[in-house]
mmCIF file of C-alpha atoms in Angstrom:
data_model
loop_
_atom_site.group_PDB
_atom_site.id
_atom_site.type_symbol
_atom_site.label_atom_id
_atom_site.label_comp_id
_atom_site.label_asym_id
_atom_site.label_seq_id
_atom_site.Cartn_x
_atom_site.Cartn_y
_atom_site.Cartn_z
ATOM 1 C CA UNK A 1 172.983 97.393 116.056
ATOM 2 C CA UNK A 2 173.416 93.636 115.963
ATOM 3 C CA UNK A 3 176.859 92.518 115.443
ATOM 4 C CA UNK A 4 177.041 88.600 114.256
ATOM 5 C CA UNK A 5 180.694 88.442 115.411
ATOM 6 C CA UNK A 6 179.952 89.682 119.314
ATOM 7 C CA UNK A 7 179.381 86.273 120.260
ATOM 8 C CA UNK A 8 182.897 84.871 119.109
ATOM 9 C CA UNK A 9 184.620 87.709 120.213
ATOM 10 C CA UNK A 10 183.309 87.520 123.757
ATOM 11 C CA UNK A 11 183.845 83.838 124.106
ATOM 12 C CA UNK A 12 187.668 84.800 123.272
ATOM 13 C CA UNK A 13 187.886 87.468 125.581
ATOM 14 C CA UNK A 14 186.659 85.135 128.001
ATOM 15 C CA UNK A 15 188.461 82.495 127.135
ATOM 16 C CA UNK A 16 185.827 79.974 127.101
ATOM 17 C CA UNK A 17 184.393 78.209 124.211
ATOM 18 C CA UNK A 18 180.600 79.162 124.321
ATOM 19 C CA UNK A 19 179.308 82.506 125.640
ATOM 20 C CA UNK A 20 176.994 81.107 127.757
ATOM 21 C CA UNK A 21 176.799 81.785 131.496
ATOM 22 C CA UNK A 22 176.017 79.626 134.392
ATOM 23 C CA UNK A 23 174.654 82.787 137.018
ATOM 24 C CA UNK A 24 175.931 83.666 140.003
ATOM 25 C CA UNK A 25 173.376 82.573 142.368
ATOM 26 C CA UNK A 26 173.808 83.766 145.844
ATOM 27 C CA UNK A 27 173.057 81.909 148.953
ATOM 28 C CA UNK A 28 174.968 78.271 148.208
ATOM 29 C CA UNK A 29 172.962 77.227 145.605
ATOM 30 C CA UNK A 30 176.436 77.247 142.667
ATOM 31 C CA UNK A 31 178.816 75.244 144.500
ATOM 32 C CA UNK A 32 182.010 74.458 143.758
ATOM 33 C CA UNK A 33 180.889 71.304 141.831
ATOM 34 C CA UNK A 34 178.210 73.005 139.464
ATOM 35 C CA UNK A 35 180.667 75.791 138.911
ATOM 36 C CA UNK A 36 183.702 73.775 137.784
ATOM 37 C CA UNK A 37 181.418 71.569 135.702
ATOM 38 C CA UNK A 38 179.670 74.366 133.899
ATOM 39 C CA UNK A 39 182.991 75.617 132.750
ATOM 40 C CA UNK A 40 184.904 72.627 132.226
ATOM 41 C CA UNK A 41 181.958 72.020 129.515
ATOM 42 C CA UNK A 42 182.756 75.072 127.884
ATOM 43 C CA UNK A 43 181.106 77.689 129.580
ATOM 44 C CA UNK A 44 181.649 80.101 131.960
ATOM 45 C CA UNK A 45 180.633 78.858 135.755
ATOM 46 C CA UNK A 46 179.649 81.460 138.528
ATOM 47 C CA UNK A 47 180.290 81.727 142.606
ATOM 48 C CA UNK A 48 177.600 83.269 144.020
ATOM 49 C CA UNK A 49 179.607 84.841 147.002
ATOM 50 C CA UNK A 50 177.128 87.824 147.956
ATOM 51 C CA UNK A 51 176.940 86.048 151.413
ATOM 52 C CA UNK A 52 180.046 84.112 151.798
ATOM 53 C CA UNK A 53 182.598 85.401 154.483
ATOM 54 C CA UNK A 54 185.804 85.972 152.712
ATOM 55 C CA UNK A 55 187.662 83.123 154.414
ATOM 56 C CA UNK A 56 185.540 81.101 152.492
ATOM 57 C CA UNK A 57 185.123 82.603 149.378
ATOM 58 C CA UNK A 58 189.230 81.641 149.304
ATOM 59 C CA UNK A 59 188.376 77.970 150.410
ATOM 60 C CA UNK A 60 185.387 78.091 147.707
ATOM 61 C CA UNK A 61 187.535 79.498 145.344
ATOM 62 C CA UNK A 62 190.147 76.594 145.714
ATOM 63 C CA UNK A 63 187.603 74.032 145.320
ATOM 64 C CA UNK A 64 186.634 75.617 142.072
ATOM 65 C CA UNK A 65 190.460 75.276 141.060
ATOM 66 C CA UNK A 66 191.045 71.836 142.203
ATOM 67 C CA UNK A 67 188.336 70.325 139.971
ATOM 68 C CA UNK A 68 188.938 72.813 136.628
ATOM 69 C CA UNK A 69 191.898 75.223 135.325
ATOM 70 C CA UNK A 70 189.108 76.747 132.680
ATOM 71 C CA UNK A 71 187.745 80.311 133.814
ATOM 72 C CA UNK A 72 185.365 80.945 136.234
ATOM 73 C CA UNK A 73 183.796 83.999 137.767
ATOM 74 C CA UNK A 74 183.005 85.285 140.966
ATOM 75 C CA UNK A 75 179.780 87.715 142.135
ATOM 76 C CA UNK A 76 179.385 89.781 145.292
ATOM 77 C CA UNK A 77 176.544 92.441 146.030
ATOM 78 C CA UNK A 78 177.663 96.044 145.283
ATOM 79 C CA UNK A 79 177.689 97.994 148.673
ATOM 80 C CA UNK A 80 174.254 99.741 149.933
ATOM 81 C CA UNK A 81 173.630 102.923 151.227
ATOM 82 C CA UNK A 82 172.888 102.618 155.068
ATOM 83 C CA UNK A 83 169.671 102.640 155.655
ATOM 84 C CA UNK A 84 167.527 103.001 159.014
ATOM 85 C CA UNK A 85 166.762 99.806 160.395
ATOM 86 C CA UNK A 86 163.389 99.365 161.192
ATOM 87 C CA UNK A 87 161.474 97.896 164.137
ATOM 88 C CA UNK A 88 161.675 93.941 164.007
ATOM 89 C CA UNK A 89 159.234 93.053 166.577
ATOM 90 C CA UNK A 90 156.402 92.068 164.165
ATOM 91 C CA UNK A 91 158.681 90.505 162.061
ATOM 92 C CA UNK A 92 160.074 88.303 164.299
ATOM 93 C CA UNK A 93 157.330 87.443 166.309
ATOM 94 C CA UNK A 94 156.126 85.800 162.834
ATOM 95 C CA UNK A 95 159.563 84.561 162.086
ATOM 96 C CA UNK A 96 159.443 83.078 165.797
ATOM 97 C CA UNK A 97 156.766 80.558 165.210
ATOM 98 C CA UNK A 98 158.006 78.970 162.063
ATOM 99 C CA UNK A 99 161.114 78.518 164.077
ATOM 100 C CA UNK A 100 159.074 76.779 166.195
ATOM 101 C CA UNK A 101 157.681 74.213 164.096
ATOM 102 C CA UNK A 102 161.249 73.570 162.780
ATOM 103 C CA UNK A 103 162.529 73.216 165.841
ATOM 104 C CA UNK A 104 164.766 76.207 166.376
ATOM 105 C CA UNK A 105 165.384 78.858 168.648
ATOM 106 C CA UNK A 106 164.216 81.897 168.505
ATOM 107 C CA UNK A 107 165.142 84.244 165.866
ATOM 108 C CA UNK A 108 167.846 86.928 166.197
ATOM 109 C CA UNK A 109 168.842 89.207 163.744
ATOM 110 C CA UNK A 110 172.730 89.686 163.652
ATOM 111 C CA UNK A 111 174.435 92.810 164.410
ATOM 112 C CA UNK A 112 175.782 92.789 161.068
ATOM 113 C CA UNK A 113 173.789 91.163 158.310
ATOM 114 C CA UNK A 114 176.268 90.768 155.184
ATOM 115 C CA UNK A 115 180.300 90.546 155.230
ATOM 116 C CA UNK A 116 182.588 92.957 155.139
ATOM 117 C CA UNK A 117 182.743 93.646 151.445
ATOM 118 C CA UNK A 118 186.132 95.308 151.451
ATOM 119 C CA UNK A 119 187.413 92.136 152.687
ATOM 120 C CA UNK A 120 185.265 89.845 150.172
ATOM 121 C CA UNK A 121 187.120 92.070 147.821
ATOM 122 C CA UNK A 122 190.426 91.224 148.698
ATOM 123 C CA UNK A 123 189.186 87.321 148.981
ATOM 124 C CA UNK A 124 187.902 87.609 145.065
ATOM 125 C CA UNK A 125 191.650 89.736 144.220
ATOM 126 C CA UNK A 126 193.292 86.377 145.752
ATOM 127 C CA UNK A 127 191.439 83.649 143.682
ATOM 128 C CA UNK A 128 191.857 86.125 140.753
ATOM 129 C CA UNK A 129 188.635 84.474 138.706
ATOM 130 C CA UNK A 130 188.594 85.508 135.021
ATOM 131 C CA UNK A 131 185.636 87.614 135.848
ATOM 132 C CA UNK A 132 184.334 89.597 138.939
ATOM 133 C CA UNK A 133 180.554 90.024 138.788
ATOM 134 C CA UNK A 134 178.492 92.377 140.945
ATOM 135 C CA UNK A 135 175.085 93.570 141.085
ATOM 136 C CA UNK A 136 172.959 95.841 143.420
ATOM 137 C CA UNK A 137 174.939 98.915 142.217
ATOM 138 C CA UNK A 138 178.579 100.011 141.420
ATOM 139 C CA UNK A 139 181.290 99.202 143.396
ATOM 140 C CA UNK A 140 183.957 102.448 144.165
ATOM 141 C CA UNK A 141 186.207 103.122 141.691
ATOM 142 C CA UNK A 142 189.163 101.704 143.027
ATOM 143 C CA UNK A 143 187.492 98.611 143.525
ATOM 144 C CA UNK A 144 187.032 98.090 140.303
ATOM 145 C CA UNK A 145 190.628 99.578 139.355
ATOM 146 C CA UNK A 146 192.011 96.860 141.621
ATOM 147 C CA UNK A 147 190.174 94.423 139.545
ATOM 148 C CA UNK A 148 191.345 95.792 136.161
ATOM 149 C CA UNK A 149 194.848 96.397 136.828
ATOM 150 C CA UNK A 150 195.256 92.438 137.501
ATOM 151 C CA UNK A 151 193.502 91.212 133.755
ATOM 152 C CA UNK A 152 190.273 90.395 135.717
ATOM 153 C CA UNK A 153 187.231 91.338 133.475
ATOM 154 C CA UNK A 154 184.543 93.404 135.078
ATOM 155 C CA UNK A 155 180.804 92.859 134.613
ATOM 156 C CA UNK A 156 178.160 94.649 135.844
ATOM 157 C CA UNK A 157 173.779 94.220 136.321
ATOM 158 C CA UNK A 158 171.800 96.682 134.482
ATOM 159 C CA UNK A 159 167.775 96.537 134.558
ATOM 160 C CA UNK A 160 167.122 99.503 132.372
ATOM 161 C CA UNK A 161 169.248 101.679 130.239
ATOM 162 C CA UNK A 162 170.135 104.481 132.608
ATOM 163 C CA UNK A 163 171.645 101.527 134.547
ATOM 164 C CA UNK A 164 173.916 100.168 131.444
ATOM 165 C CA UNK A 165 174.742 103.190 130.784
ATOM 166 C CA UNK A 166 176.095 104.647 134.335
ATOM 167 C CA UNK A 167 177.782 101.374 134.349
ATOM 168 C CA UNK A 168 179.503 101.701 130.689
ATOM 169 C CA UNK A 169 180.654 105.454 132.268
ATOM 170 C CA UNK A 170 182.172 103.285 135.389
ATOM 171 C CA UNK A 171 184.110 101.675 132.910
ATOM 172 C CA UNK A 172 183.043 97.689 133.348
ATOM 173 C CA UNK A 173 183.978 95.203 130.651
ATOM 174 C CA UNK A 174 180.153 94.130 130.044
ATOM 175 C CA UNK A 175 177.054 94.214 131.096
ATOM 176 C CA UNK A 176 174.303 91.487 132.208
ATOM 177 C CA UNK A 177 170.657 92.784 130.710
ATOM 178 C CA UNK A 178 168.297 91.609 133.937
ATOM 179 C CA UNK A 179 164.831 90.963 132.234
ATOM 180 C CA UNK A 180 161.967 90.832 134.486
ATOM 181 C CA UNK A 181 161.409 87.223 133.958
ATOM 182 C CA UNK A 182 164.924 86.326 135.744
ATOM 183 C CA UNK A 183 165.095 84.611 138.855
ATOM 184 C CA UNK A 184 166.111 85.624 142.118
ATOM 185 C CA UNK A 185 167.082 89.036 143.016
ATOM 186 C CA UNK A 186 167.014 92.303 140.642
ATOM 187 C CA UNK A 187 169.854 93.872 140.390
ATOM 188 C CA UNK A 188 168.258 97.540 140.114
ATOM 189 C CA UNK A 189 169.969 100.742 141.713
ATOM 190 C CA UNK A 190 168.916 103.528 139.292
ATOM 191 C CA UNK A 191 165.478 104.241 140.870
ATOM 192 C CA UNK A 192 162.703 102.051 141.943
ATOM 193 C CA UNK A 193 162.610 98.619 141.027
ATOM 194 C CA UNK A 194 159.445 99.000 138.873
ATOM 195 C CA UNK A 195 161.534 100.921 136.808
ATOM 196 C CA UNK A 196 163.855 98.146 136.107
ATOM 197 C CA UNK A 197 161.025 95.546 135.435
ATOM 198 C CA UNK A 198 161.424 95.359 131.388
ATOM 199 C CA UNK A 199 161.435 92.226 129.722
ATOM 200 C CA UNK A 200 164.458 90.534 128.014
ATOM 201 C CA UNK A 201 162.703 91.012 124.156
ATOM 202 C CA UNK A 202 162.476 94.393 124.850
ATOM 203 C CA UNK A 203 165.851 95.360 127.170
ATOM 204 C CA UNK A 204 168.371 93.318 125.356
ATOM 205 C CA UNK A 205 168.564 95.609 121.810
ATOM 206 C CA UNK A 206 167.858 98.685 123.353
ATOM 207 C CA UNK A 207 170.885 98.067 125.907
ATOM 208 C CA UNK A 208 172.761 96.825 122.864
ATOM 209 C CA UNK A 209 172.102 100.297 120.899
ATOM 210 C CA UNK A 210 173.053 102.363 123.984
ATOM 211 C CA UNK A 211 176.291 101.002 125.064
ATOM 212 C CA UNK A 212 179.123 99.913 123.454
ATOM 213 C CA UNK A 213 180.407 97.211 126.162
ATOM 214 C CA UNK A 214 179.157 93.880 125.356
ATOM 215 C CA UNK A 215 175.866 92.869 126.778
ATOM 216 C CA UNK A 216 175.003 89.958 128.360
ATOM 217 C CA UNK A 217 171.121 88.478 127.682
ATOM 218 C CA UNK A 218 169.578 86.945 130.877
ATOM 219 C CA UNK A 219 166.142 86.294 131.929
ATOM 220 C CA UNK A 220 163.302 83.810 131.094
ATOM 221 C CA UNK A 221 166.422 82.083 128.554
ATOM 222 C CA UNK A 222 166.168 78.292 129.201
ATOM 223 C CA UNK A 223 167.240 77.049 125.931
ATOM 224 C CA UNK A 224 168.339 76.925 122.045
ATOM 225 C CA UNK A 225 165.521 78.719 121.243
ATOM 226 C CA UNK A 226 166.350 81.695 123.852
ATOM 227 C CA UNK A 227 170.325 81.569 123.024
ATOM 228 C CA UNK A 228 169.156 82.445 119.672
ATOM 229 C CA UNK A 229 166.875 85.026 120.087
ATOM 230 C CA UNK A 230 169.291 86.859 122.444
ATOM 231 C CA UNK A 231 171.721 86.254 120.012
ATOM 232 C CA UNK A 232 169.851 87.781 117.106
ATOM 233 C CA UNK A 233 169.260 90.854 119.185
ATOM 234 C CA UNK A 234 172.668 91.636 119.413
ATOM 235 C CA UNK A 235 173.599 89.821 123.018
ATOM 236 C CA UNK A 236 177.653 89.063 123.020
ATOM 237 C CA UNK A 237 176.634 85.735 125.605
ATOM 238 C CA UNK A 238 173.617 84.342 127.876
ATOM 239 C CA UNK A 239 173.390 83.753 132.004
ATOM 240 C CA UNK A 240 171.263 81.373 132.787
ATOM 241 C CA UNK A 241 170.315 81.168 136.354
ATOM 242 C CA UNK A 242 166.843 78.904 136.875
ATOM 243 C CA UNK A 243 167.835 76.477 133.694
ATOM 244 C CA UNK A 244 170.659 75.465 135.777
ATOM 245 C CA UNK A 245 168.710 74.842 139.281
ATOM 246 C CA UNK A 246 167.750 71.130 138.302
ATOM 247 C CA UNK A 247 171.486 69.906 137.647
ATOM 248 C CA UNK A 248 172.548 67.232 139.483
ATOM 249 C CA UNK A 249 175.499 69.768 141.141
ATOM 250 C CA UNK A 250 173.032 72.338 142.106
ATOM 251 C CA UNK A 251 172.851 72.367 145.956
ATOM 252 C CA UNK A 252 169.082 73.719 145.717
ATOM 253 C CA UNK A 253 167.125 70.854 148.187
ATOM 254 C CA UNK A 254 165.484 68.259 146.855
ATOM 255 C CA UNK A 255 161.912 69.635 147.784
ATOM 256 C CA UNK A 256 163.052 73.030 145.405
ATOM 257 C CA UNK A 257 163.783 71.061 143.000
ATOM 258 C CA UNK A 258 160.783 68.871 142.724
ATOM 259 C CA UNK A 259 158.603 72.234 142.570
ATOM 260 C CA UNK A 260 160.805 73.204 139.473
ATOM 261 C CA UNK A 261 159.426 70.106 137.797
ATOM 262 C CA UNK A 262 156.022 70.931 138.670
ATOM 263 C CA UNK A 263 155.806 74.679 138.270
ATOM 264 C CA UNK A 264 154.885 76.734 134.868
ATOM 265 C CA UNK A 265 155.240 80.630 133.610
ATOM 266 C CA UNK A 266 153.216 82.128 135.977
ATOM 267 C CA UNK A 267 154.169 79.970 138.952
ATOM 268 C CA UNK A 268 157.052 83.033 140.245
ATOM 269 C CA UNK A 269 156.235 86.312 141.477
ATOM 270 C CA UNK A 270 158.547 89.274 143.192
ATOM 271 C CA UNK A 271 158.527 89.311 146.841
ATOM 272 C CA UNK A 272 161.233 91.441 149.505
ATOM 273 C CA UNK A 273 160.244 88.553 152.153
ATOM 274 C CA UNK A 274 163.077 86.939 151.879
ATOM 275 C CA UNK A 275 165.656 89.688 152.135
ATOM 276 C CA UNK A 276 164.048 92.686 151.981
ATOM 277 C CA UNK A 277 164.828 93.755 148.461
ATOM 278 C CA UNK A 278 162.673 92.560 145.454
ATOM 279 C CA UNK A 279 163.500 88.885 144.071
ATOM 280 C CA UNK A 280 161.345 86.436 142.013
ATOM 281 C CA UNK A 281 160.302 83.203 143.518
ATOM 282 C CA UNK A 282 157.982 80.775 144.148
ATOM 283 C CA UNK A 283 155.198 82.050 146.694
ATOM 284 C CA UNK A 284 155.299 79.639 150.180
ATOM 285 C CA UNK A 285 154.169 80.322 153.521
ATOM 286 C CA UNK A 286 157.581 83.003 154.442
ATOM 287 C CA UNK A 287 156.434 85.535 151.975
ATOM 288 C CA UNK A 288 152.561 85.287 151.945
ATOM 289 C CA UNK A 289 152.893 85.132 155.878
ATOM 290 C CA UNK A 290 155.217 88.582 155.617
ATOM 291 C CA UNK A 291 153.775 90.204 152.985
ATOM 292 C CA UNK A 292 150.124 90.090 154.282
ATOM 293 C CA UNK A 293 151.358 91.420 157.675
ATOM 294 C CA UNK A 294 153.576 94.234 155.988
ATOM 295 C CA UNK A 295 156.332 92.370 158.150
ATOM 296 C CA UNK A 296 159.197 93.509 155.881
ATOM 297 C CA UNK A 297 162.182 94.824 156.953
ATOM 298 C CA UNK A 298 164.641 96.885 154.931
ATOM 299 C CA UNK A 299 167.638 94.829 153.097
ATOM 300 C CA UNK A 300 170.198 93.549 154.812
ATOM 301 C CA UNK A 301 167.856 93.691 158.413
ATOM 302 C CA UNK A 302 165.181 91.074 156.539
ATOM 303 C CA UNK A 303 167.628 89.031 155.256
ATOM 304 C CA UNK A 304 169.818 88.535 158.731
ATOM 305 C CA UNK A 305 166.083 87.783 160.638
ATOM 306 C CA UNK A 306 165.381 85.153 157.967
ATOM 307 C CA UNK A 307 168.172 83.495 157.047
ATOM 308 C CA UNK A 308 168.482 80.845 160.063
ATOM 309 C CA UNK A 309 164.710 79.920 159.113
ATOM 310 C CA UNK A 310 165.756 79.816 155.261
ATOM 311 C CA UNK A 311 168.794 77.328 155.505
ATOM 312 C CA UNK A 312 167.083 75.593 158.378
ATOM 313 C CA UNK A 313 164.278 74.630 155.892
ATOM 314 C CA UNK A 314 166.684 73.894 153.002
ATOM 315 C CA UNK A 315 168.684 71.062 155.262
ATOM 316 C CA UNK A 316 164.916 69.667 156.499
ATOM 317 C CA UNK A 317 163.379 69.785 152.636
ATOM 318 C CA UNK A 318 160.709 71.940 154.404
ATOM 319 C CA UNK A 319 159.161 74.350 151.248
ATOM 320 C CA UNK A 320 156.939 76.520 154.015
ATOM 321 C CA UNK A 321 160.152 78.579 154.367
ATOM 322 C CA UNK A 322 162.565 78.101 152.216
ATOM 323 C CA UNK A 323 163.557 80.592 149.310
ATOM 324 C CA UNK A 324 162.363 78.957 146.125
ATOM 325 C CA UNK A 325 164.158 80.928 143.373
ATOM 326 C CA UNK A 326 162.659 80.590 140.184
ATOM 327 C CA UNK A 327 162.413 82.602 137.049
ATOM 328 C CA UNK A 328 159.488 82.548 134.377
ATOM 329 C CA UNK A 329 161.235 79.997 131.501
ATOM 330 C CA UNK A 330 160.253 77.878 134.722
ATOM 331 C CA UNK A 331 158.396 75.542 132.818
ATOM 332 C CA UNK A 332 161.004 74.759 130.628
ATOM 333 C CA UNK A 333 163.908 73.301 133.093
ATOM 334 C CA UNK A 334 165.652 69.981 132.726
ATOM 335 C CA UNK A 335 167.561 67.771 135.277
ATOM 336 C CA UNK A 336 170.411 66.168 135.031
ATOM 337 C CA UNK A 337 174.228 66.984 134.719
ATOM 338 C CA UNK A 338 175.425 70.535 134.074
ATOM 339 C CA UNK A 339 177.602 69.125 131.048
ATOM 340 C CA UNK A 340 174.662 67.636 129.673
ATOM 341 C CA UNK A 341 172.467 70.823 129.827
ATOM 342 C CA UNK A 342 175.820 72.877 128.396
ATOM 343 C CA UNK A 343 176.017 70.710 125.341
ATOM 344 C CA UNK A 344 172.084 70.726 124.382
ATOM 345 C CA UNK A 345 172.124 74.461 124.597
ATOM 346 C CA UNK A 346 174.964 74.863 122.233
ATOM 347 C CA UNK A 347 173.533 72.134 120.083
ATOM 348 C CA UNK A 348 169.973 73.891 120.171
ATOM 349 C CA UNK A 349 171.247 76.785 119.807
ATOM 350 C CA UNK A 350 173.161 76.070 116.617
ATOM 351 C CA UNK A 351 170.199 73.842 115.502
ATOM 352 C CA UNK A 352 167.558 77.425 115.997
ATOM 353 C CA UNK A 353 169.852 79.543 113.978
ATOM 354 C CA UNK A 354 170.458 76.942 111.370
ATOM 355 C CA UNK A 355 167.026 76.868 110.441
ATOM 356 C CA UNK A 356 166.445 80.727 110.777
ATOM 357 C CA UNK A 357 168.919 80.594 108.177
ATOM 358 C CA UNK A 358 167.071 78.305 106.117
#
């Protein structure tokens, strides 16, 4: 059931002054700068640190803290089961031309793919965020114990109900409802991704009616209008992930950004090209290349034999083969600086449910 005082609440617990989320976007694109600013305006900014080393999650961490003392949250990528790598000669034999035409070596996938997330974890226990965010899964219980036990609020991903649900059991603080129109990666883990692939209208009061942590609306939500409908179906706060992307302090290229301007609704599909597990982005050369070879290695293996091509086309503003995250409000993004977009969303938002109100 919708409860009109979960929003306030949850902005207290977090100690911010609007429930509204900048998200945790992994692979550099929430620096330091968009992170601090988004909270300093009175919401809650997000390190993506899925792929950061843990020496520099502290360094990233203390960047956040020199330029705000409001909270802050950090995100890492639940561990995965192991899974059989698979052979990458296809794959990189692709991967090996458009290294060519950047100008780089040849591709090499690295013994070991992601960090060593028992060490991230310690890096995230020093910087002691407000909030530790994860996806993918659920973290061991002691993890998140080790988290609790030092005032750090846990949140979890959930794309369906039986996810919210064994997350509620784990005993997390809240829970992020992934609609299919969200950007970037889904966070699914209780079955096939398919099965995770319900829209935000639909997911948000059905999680709300099966758990009694507070959820967390997030996909396709872009602006006042959004805020409000989430927050009429019973969501305690908002991420926003995409709406963000155009900010001055985004670190997305220039070429990314310039697509966001152009692109509409159904300009973002769901690939695995760029790391092997299902994210939505803009379609380029990498993933139409991949997928119509069936080049596609399991996650982490795809992601270590395209990531030198991925940040190699970021720093050259080369859209062929970089990965264009992008969720379906698409069409509705804005530039300029993170306060700015902060303060129109409240101001929309309070504007939407004044006149719902009559």
């Amino acid at each position: 059931m919708m409860d009109p005082q979960a929003w306030r609440r949850f902005s207290e617990r977090l100690g911010v002054v609007h429930s509204i989320i900048q998200a945790p976007m992994a692979g550099g694109l929430t620096p330091p700068e968009l992170v601090a600013a988004v909270s300093e305006a009175g919401g809650l900014g997000s390190l993506g640190a899925a792929y950061v080393q843990p020496e520099d999650i502290v360094q990233q961490a203390r960047a956040v803290r020199s330029l705000t003392s409001r909270p802050y949250a950090i995100n890492l990528f639940a561990p995965q089961p192991a899974v059989a790598p698979a052979d990458p000669g296809p794959t990189l034999a692709i991967i090996e031309r458009f290294h060519a035409a950047l100008g780089l070596p040849p591709p090499v996938i690295p013994a070991s793919a992601m960090p060593d997330f028992a060490k991230q974890v310690e890096a995230v226990l020093d910087a002691a965020p407000t909030v530790f965010s994860f996806t993918f899964g659920i973290p061991p219980a002691p993890v998140l114990e080790a988290f609790r036990s030092r005032g750090i609020l846990v949140v979890g991903t959930a794309t369906n109900v039986r996810e919210a649900q064994a997350l509620e059991a784990a005993g997390v603080d809240a829970i992020v409802a992934q609609g299919s129109e969200a950007g970037g990666h889904r966070g699914s883990f209780g079955g096939s991704f398919e099965a995770g692939m319900v829209g935000t209208m639909a997911f948000v009061p059905q999680m709300v009616d099966a758990v009694r942590v507070p959820v967390i609306a997030s996909g396709g939500i872009m602006d006042g209008r959004g805020i409000a409908a989430a927050r009429m179906l019973g969501a305690a706060a908002v991420q926003l992930g995409t709406a963000f992307l155009r900010c001055q302090e985004s670190s997305a290229a220039a070429a990314h950004k310039a697509l966001l301007r152009e692109a509409r609704d159904e300009s973002s599909r769901i690939t695995r090209a760029f790391s092997g597990r299902p994210a939505r982005a803009i379609p380029n050369e990498l993933t139409t290349t991949l997928e119509e070879a069936g080049a596609i290695l399991p996650f982490p293996q795809q992601h270590g034999a395209t990531r030198t091509l991925r940040a190699a086309s970021s720093k050259q503003n080369d859209t062929r083969f970089m990965a264009l995250w992008a969720g379906q409000g698409i069409g509705l993004s804005r530039e300029g600086p993170a306060a700015d977009l902060v303060r129109a969303l409240v101001a929309e938002t309070d504007a939407a449910l004044a006149a719902v109100r009559g």
